[in-house]
Tab-separated table of C-alpha atoms in Angstrom:
chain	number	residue	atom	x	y	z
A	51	UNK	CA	0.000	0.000	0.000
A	52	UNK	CA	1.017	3.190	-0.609
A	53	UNK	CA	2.809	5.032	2.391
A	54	UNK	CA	1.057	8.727	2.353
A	55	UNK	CA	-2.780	6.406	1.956
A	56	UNK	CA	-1.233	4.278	4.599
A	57	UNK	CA	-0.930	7.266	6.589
A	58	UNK	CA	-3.608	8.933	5.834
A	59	UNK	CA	-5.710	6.013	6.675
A	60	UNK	CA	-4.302	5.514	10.202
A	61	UNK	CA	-4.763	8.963	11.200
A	62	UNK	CA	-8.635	8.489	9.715
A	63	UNK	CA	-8.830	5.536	12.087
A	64	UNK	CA	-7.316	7.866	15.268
A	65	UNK	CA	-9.576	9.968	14.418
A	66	UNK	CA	-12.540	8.061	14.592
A	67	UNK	CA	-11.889	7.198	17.802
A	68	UNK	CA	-11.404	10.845	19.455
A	69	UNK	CA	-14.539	11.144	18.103
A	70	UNK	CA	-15.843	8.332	20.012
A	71	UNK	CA	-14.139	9.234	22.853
A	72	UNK	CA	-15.069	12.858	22.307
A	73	UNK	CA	-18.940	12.790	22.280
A	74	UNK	CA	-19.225	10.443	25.480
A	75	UNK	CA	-17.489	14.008	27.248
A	76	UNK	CA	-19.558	15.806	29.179
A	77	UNK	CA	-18.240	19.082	27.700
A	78	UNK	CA	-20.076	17.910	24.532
A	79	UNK	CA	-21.852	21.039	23.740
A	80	UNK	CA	-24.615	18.742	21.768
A	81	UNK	CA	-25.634	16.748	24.554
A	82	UNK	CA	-29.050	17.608	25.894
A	83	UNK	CA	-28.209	19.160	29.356
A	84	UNK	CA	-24.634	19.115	29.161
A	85	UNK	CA	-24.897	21.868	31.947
A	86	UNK	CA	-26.600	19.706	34.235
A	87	UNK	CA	-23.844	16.772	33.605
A	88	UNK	CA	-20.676	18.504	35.293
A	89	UNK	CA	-19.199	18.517	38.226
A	90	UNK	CA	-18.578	20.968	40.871
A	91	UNK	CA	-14.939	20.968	39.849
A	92	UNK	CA	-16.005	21.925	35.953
A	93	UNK	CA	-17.833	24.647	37.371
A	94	UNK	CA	-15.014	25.883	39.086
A	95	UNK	CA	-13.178	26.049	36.080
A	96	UNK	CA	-15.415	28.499	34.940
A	97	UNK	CA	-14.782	30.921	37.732
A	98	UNK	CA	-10.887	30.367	37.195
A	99	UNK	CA	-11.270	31.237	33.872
A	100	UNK	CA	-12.868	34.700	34.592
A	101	UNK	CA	-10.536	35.018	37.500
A	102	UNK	CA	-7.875	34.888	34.697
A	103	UNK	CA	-9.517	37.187	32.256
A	104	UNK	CA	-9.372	39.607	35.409
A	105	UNK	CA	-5.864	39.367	36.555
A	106	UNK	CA	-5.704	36.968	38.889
A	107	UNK	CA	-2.573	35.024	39.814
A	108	UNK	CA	-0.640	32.014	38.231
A	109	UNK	CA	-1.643	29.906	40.623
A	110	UNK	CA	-5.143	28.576	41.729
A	111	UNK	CA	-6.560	26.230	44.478
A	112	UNK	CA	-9.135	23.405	42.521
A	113	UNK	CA	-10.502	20.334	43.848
A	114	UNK	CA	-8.752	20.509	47.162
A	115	UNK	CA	-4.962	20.789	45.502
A	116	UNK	CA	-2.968	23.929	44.576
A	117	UNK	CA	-1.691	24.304	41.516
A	118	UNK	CA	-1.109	26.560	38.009
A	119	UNK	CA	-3.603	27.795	36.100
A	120	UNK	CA	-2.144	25.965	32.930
A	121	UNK	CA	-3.136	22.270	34.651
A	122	UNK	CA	-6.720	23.387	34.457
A	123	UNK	CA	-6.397	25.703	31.078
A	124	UNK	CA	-9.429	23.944	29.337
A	125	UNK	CA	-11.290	26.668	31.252
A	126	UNK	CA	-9.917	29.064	28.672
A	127	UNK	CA	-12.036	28.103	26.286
A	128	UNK	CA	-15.236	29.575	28.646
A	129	UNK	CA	-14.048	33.083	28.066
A	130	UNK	CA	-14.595	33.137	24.085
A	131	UNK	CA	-18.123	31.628	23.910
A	132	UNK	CA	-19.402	31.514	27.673
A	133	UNK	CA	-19.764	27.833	26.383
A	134	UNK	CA	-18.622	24.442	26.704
A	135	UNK	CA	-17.726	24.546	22.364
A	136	UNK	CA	-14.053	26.018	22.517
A	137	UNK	CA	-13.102	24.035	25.817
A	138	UNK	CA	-14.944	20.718	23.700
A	139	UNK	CA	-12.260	21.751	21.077
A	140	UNK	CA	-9.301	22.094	23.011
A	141	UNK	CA	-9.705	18.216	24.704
A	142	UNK	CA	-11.144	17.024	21.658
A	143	UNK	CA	-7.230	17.745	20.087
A	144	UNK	CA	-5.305	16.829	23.250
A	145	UNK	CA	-7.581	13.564	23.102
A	146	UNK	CA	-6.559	12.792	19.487
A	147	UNK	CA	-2.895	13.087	20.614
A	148	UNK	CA	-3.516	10.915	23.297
A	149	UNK	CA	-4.760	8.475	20.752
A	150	UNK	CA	-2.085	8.376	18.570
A	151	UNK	CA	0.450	7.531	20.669
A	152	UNK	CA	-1.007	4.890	22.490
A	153	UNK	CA	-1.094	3.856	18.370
A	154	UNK	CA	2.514	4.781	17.749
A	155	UNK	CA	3.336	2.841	20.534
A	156	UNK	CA	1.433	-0.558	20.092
A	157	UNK	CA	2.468	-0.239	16.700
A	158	UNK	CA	6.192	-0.682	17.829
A	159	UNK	CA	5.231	-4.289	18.699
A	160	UNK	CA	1.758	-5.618	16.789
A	161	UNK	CA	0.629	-4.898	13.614
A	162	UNK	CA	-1.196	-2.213	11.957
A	163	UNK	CA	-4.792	-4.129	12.614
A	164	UNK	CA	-4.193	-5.060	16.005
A	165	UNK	CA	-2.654	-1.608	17.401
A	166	UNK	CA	-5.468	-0.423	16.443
A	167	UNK	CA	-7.652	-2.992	18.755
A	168	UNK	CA	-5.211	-1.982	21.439
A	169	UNK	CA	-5.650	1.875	21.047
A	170	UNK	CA	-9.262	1.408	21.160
A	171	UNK	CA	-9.225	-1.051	24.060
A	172	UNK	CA	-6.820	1.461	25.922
A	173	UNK	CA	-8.174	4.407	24.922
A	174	UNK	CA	-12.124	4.635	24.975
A	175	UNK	CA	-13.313	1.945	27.979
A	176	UNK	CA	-13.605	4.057	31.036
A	177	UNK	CA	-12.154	7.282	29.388
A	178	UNK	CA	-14.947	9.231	31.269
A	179	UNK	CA	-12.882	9.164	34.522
A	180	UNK	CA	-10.289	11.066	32.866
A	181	UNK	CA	-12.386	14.214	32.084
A	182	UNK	CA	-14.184	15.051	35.435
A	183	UNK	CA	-11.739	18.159	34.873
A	184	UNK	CA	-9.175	17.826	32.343
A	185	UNK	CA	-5.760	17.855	34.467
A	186	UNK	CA	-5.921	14.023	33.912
A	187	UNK	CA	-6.382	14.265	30.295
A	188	UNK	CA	-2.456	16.306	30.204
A	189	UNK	CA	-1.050	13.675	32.267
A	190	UNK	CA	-2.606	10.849	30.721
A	191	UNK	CA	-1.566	12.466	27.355
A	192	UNK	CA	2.426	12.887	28.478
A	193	UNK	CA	2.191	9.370	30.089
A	194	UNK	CA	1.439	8.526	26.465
A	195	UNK	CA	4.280	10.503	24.902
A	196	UNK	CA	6.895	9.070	27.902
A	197	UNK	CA	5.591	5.308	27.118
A	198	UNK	CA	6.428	5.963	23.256
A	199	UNK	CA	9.483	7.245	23.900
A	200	UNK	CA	10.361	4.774	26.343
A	201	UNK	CA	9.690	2.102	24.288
A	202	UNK	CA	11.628	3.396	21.714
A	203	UNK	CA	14.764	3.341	23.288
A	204	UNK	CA	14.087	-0.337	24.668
A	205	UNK	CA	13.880	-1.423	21.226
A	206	UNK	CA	15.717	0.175	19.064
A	207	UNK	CA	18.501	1.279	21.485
A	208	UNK	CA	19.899	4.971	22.596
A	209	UNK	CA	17.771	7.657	20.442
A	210	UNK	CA	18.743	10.842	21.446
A	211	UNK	CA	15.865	12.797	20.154
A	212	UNK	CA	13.585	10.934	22.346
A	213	UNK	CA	15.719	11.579	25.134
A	214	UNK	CA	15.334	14.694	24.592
A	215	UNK	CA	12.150	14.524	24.644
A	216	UNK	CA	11.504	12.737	27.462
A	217	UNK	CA	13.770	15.047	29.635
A	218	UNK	CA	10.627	17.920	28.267
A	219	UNK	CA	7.856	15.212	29.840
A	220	UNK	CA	9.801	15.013	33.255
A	221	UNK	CA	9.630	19.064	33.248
A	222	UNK	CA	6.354	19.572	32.428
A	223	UNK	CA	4.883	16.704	34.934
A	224	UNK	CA	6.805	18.378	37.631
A	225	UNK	CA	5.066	22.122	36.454
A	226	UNK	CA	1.945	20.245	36.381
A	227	UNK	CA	2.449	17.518	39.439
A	228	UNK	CA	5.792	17.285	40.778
A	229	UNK	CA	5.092	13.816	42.771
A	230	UNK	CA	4.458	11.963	39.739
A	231	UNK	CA	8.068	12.862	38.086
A	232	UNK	CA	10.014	10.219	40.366
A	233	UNK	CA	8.900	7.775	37.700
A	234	UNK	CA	10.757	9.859	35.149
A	235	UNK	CA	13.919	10.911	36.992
A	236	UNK	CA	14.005	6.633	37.620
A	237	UNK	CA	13.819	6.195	34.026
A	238	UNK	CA	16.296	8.829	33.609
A	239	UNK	CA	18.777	6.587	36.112
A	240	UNK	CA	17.646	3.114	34.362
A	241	UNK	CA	18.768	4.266	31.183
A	242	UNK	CA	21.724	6.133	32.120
A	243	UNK	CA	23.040	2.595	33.290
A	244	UNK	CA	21.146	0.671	30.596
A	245	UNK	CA	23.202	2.361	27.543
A	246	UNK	CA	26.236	1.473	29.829
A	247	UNK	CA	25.692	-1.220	30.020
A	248	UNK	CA	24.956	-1.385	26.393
A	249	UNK	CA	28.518	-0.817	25.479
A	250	UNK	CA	28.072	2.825	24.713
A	251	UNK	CA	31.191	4.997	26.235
A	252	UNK	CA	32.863	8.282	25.787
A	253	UNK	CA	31.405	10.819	22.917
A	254	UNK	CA	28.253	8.956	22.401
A	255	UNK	CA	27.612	8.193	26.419
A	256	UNK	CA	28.339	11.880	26.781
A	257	UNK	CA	25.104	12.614	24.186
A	258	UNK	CA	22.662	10.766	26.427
A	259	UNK	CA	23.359	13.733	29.455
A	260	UNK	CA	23.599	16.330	26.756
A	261	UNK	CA	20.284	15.205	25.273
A	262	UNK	CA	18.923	15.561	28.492
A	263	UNK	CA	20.391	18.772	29.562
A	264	UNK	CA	18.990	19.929	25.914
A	265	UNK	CA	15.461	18.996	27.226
A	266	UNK	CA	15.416	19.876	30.723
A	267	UNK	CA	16.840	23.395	29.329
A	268	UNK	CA	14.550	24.049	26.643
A	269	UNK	CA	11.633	23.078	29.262
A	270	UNK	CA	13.005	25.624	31.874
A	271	UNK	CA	13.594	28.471	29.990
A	272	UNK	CA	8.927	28.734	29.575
A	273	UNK	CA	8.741	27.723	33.147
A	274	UNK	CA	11.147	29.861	34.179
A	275	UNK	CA	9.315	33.149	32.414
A	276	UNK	CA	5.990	32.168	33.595
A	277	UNK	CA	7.690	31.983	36.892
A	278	UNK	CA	9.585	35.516	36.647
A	279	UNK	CA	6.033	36.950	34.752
A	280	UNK	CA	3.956	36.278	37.752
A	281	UNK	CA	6.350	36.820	40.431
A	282	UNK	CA	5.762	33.254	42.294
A	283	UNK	CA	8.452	31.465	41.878
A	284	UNK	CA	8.550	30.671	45.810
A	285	UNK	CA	4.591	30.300	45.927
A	286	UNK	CA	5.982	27.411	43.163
A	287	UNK	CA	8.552	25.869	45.850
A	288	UNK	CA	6.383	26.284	48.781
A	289	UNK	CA	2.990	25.611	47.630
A	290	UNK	CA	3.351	23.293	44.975
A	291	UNK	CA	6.846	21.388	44.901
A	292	UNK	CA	7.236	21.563	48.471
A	293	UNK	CA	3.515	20.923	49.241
A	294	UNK	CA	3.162	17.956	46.972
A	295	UNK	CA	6.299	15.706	48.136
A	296	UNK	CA	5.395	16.062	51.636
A	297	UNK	CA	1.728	15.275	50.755
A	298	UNK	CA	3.277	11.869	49.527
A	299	UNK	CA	2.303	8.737	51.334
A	300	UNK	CA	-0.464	6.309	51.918
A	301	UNK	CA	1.350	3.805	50.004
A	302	UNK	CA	-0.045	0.585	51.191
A	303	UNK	CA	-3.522	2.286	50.542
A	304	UNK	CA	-2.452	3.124	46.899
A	305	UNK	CA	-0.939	0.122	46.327
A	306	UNK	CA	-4.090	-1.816	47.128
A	307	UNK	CA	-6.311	0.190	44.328
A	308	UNK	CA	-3.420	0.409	41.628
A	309	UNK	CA	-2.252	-2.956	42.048
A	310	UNK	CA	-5.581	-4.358	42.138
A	311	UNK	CA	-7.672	-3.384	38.854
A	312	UNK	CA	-8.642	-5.111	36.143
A	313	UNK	CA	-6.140	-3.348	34.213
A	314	UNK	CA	-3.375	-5.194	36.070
A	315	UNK	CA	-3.992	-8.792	34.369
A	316	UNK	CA	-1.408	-6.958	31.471
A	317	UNK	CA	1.244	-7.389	33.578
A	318	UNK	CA	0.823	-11.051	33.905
A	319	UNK	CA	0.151	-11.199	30.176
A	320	UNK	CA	3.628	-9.843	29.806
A	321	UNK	CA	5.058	-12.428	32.031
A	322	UNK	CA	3.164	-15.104	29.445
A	323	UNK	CA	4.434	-13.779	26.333
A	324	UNK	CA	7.647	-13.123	27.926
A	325	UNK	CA	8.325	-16.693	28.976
A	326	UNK	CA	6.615	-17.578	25.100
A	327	UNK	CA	8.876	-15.482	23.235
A	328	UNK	CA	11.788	-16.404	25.112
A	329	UNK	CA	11.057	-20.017	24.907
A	330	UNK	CA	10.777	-19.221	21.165
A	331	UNK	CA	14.257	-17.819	20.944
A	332	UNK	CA	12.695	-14.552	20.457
A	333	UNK	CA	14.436	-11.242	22.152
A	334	UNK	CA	12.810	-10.361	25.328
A	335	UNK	CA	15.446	-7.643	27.257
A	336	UNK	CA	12.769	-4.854	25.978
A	337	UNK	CA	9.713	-6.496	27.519
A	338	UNK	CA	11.548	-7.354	30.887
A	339	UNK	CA	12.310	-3.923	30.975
A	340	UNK	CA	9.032	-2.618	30.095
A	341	UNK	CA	7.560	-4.899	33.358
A	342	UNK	CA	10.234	-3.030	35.708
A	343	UNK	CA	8.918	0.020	34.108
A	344	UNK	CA	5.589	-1.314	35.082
A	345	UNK	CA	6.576	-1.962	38.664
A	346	UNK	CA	8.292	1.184	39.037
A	347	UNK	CA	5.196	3.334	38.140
A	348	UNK	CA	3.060	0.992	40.247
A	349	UNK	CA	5.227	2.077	43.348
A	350	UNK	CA	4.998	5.770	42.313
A	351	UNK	CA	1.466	5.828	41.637
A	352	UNK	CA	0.914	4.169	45.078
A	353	UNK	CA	2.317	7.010	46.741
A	354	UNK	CA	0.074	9.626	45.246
A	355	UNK	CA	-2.923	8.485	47.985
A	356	UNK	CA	-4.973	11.608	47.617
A	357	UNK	CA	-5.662	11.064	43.928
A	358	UNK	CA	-4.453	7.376	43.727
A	359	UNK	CA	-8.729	6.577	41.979
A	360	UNK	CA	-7.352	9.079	39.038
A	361	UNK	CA	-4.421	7.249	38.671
A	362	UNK	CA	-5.638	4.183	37.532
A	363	UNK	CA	-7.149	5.344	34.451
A	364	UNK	CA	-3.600	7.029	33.781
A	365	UNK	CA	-2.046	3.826	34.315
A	366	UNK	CA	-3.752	1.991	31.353
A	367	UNK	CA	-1.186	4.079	29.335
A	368	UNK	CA	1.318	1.458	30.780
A	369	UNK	CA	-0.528	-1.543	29.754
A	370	UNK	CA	-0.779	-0.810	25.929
A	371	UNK	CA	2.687	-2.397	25.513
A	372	UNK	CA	2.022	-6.215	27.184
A	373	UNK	CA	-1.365	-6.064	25.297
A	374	UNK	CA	0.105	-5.215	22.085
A	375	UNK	CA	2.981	-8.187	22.790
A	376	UNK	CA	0.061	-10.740	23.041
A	377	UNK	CA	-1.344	-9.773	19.601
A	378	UNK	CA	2.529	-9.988	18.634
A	379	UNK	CA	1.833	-13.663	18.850
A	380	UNK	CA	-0.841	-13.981	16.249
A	381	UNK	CA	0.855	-11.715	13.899
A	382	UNK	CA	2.982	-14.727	12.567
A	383	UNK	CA	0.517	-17.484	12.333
A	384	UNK	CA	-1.959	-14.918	9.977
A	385	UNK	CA	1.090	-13.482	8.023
A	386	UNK	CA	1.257	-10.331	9.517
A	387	UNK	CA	4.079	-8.245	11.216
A	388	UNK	CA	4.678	-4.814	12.996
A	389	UNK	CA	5.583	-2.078	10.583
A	390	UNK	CA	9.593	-2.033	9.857
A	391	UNK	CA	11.302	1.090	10.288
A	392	UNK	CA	15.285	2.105	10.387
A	393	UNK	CA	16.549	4.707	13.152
């Protein structure tokens, strides 16, 4: 088949499903009493909004945690309209991102037919817990971006672009939520001795710290002017850094929801295909990883207590890998195989 139809065909099919995913939102401006379908917390988006519009400052209190304006920015999209169309809009795209590289990402293992099972699996059961406000929709969205990345790496071997741009995730989960970016700065140590280990020394180990120097810089310099622009750079420390690694804990509580979903039979489908493939003489270092990877957010996500429900929607992002290794299985047997690139 053609590449650019290929192409155009897959981002047809992403789309399709943002739009599924996109009219079940309650910030569908089409559904009949939309207003009476949100929360508390969506209405108090609303009155950030206009506190915006009137100067107020970088930095807001919402559903019981303090943080910048920019983790709840759908309520923008109030101040054009005084509806729910422009803020439908604005998740309706970060959606379709979301969507595509939970794709990109299953496609890295499964073929083109059953990444796209995967995506939709992933992507649209339960997806309504990830819009009561959209500050789940960002993370869930650069969750997406780090588990492409990631996976990247653990197949193909050091990329430095997506170093790069994985050092950018870890700086804008730590704007947004600075608990949850432990999980990167461990993936930033696991690879640091993985490449090592790898055989990779002088000029080209070097690139791995400048790559992420190059993101963690580029990240910054934003943060830093929104910082400097608003004057709250210690209101930043105190109030939200400060604030939300002390508020860590509860991990035996959080460990009993996360660990203890549905969602988590994946991981013990990746031990099955693991022991499979390996059996089969097929590489598995990349898979064994992606459990510890697995693990490690589990542990992370465990310590988040306050908002430990939310995180298990997020975590499905982790999952799309051992479900897209299952379908790896069949792809043989029926003639078919993940898409071939060179890096």
């Amino acid at each position: 088949m053609n590449k650019k139809l290929k192409t155009t065909l897959e981002l047809l099919a992403v789309l399709a499903i943002t739009i599924i995913i996109a009219l079940s939102s309650p910030f569908n401006p089409w559904i009949t009493g939309a207003e009476d379908t949100l929360t508390q917390v969506q209405h108090d988006i609303l009155d950030i909004a206009h506190s915006v519009r009137d100067g107020y400052l970088a930095y807001v209190e919402l559903d019981g945690h303090y943080g910048p304006v920019l983790y709840e920015f759908y309520g923008l999209g109030y101040l054009l309209t005084e509806t729910h169309i422009v803020h439908f809009i604005m998740e309706t795209v970060v959606v379709f991102f979301s969507v595509l590289f939970v794709y990109k990402t299953s496609k890295l293992y499964t073929s083109e037919i059953f990444a796209l099972l995967c995506t939709i699996v992933m992507t649209v059961f339960s997806w309504g817990a990830l819009t009561h406000a959209g500050a789940e929709e960002l993370l869930f969205f650069l969750l997406s971006l780090t588990c492409y990345h990631v996976a990247r790496q653990l197949k193909f071997g050091f990329l430095s672009y997506h170093t790069y741009l994985l050092a950018i995730d870890f700086g804008l989960v730590f704007f947004l939520q600075p608990g949850y970016s432990i999980l990167w700065i461990i993936l930033f140590v696991f690879f640091a001795i993985k490449i090592k280990l790898d055989g990779l020394e002088g000029k080209e180990y070097r690139a791995y710290y400048i790559s992420l120097l190059e993101g963690l810089i580029t990240v910054s310099i934003p943060m830093g002017l929104y910082l400097w622009y608003f004057k709250n750079a210690r209101a930043f420390v105190d109030k939200v850094v400060i604030y939300n690694l002390k508020n860590l804990g509860g991990f035996g509580q959080g460990l009993g929801i996360v660990a203890f979903t549905p969602w988590i039979l994946f991981a013990a489908v990746l031990i099955v295909v693991i022991i499979i493939k390996a059996v089969g003489g097929d590489k598995v270092k990349d898979l064994c990883c992606w459990l510890g990877f697995i693990v490690a957010a589990i542990l992370v996500f465990s310590l988040q207590a306050d908002k430990v429900d939310t995180m298990v929607q997020l975590s499905k992002a982790l999952y799309v890998i051992p479900f897209a290794a299952a379908f790896s299985l069949l792809d043989k047997p029926l003639g078919l195989k993940p898409e071939e690139r060179k890096y």
